[in-house]
Amino acid sequence: TNYINYILLKQFLDEHIFRIEKLVGKFVENIFLLIEDKNILSIQIGIKQKNYNPSKSKAYLQSLVTNAKDLFKKNYPNEKIMHILINEYIVDGISYSFLKDNLQFEQLNLVIQFKSISDEMVYNLNKVLQNYHITISQYLDENYIKNFFKEDIEISNMAYKILNGCNENEVIIVQKNPKKLGFFEKFF
């Protein structure tokens, strides 16, 4: 779509959210949102790093991905990252689609693809959903998910598999502190 009709989304939620919650038997609080929108930004970044202490460590891989993410955030500060995909590994001049285990290298190059949406879209979606006490846990690019799977299965099953690490080349972003701890949880 060219835009999200937030009025139509609000109308849909007004008409259906209570029925959905009744069918599920729980309040809908956290959701994963699949977005199919031509305004999803898809950028590829090539990045390389020399390994001065040739080792089998994945620390260099993590360092490269972190550097690429920081570079993306610096150049696109008003974007929310949905997916980080490593499209190509170039190890000492040899290209791989997957990184082999225990591979020693002197130089590692990566081609990393970022998929993101605007902070404005995130803000508007959160603003509509907060009226229903719903938070979006993660945003997903529907086109990426559909193109990753060649089989004909439900989109919800595809999204579930992606969220659970089905794509070995997708970097999963983990928050340092996933939830706020209470006083006693911090203390003990």
Coordinates of C-alpha atoms in Angstrom, one line a residue, residues 16-176:
H16 CA -13.4 -6.8 16.2
I17 CA -11.0 -6.6 19.1
F18 CA -13.5 -7.7 21.9
R19 CA -14.7 -10.6 19.8
I20 CA -11.1 -11.7 19.1
E21 CA -10.3 -11.5 22.8
K22 CA -13.4 -13.5 23.7
L23 CA -12.5 -16.2 21.1
V24 CA -8.9 -16.4 22.4
G25 CA -9.9 -16.3 26.0
K26 CA -7.2 -13.7 26.8
F27 CA -6.6 -10.0 26.4
V28 CA -4.6 -9.1 23.3
E29 CA -1.6 -7.3 24.8
N30 CA 1.5 -8.0 22.6
I31 CA 1.4 -8.6 18.9
F32 CA 3.8 -9.2 16.1
L33 CA 2.8 -6.9 13.2
L34 CA 3.3 -8.0 9.6
I35 CA 3.6 -5.0 7.3
E36 CA 3.2 -5.2 3.5
D37 CA 4.1 -1.7 2.3
K38 CA 6.2 -0.4 -0.6
N39 CA 7.7 2.3 1.8
I40 CA 9.6 -0.4 3.7
L41 CA 13.2 0.7 3.3
S42 CA 15.6 -2.0 2.1
I43 CA 19.3 -1.0 2.2
Q44 CA 22.4 -3.1 1.6
I45 CA 25.7 -2.3 3.4
G46 CA 29.0 -3.9 2.6
I47 CA 31.5 -3.9 5.4
K48 CA 34.8 -5.5 6.0
Q49 CA 37.3 -6.1 8.8
K50 CA 40.8 -7.4 8.9
N51 CA 41.4 -10.1 11.5
Y52 CA 44.9 -9.3 13.0
N53 CA 44.8 -12.4 15.2
P54 CA 43.4 -15.1 12.9
S55 CA 41.0 -17.1 14.9
K56 CA 37.8 -19.1 14.8
S57 CA 36.0 -16.6 17.0
K58 CA 32.7 -15.2 16.0
A59 CA 33.5 -12.0 17.8
Y60 CA 34.7 -10.5 14.5
L61 CA 31.3 -11.3 13.0
Q62 CA 29.5 -9.7 15.8
S63 CA 31.7 -6.7 15.6
L64 CA 31.0 -6.3 11.9
V65 CA 27.3 -6.6 12.3
T66 CA 27.3 -4.1 15.2
N67 CA 29.4 -1.6 13.2
A68 CA 27.0 -2.0 10.2
K69 CA 24.0 -1.5 12.5
D70 CA 25.6 1.6 14.0
L71 CA 26.3 2.9 10.5
F72 CA 22.7 2.3 9.5
K73 CA 21.4 4.1 12.6
K74 CA 23.7 7.0 12.0
N75 CA 22.6 7.5 8.4
Y76 CA 18.9 6.6 8.9
P77 CA 18.1 7.9 12.4
N78 CA 14.4 8.1 11.8
E79 CA 14.0 4.4 10.9
K80 CA 13.0 1.4 13.0
I81 CA 15.0 -1.7 12.0
M82 CA 12.7 -4.7 11.3
H83 CA 15.2 -7.2 9.9
I84 CA 19.0 -7.5 9.6
L85 CA 19.9 -10.1 7.0
I86 CA 23.4 -11.2 6.1
N87 CA 23.2 -11.8 2.3
E88 CA 26.8 -12.7 1.7
Y89 CA 29.9 -13.7 3.6
I90 CA 33.2 -13.1 1.8
V91 CA 36.0 -14.9 3.7
D92 CA 39.5 -14.1 2.4
G93 CA 38.1 -13.4 -1.0
I94 CA 35.8 -16.5 -1.2
S95 CA 32.1 -15.9 -1.2
Y96 CA 29.7 -18.0 0.9
S97 CA 25.9 -17.8 1.4
F98 CA 26.3 -19.2 5.0
L99 CA 29.2 -18.9 7.4
K100 CA 30.9 -22.3 8.0
D101 CA 31.7 -23.2 11.6
N102 CA 35.3 -23.1 12.8
L103 CA 36.5 -21.1 9.8
Q104 CA 39.8 -19.3 10.2
F105 CA 40.2 -16.1 8.3
E106 CA 42.3 -13.1 7.9
Q107 CA 39.6 -10.8 6.4
L108 CA 35.9 -11.0 6.6
N109 CA 33.5 -9.0 4.4
L110 CA 29.8 -9.0 4.8
V111 CA 26.9 -7.8 2.7
I112 CA 24.2 -6.9 5.1
Q113 CA 20.6 -5.9 4.2
F114 CA 18.5 -3.8 6.6
K115 CA 14.8 -3.6 6.3
S116 CA 13.1 -0.8 8.2
I117 CA 10.1 1.4 8.5
S118 CA 9.8 5.0 9.5
D119 CA 9.6 6.1 13.1
E120 CA 6.5 8.1 12.0
M121 CA 4.7 4.9 11.0
V122 CA 5.8 3.2 14.3
Y123 CA 4.5 6.2 16.3
N124 CA 1.1 6.3 14.4
L125 CA 0.6 2.5 14.8
N126 CA 1.4 2.6 18.5
K127 CA -0.9 5.6 19.0
V128 CA -3.8 3.7 17.5
L129 CA -3.1 0.5 19.4
Q130 CA -2.4 2.1 22.8
N131 CA -6.2 2.8 23.0
Y132 CA -6.7 -0.9 23.1
H133 CA -3.7 -1.6 25.5
I134 CA -1.9 -3.4 22.7
T135 CA 1.8 -3.1 22.2
I136 CA 3.8 -4.2 19.1
S137 CA 6.6 -6.5 20.1
Q138 CA 8.1 -6.8 16.7
Y139 CA 7.5 -5.5 13.1
L140 CA 7.9 -8.0 10.3
D141 CA 8.2 -7.4 6.5
E142 CA 5.5 -9.6 4.9
N143 CA 7.2 -9.6 1.5
Y144 CA 10.5 -10.8 3.0
I145 CA 8.7 -13.6 4.9
K146 CA 6.7 -14.7 1.8
N147 CA 9.8 -14.7 -0.4
F148 CA 11.9 -16.6 2.1
F149 CA 9.5 -19.6 2.0
K150 CA 9.0 -21.4 -1.3
E151 CA 6.2 -23.6 0.2
D152 CA 2.6 -22.7 0.3
I153 CA 1.9 -22.4 4.1
E154 CA -0.1 -19.9 6.2
I155 CA 1.6 -16.5 6.6
S156 CA 1.3 -16.9 10.4
N157 CA 3.3 -20.1 10.3
M158 CA 5.9 -18.5 8.1
A159 CA 6.2 -15.5 10.6
Y160 CA 6.4 -17.9 13.5
K161 CA 9.3 -19.8 11.9
I162 CA 11.2 -16.6 11.0
L163 CA 10.7 -15.3 14.6
N164 CA 12.2 -18.6 15.9
G165 CA 15.4 -18.4 13.9
C166 CA 14.5 -20.3 10.7
N167 CA 16.7 -18.0 8.6
E168 CA 20.3 -18.7 9.7
N169 CA 21.4 -15.5 8.1
E170 CA 19.0 -13.2 10.0
V171 CA 20.5 -11.4 12.9
I172 CA 18.2 -11.5 16.0
I173 CA 18.4 -8.3 18.0
V174 CA 18.2 -9.0 21.7
Q175 CA 17.6 -6.2 24.2
K176 CA 20.2 -6.0 27.0

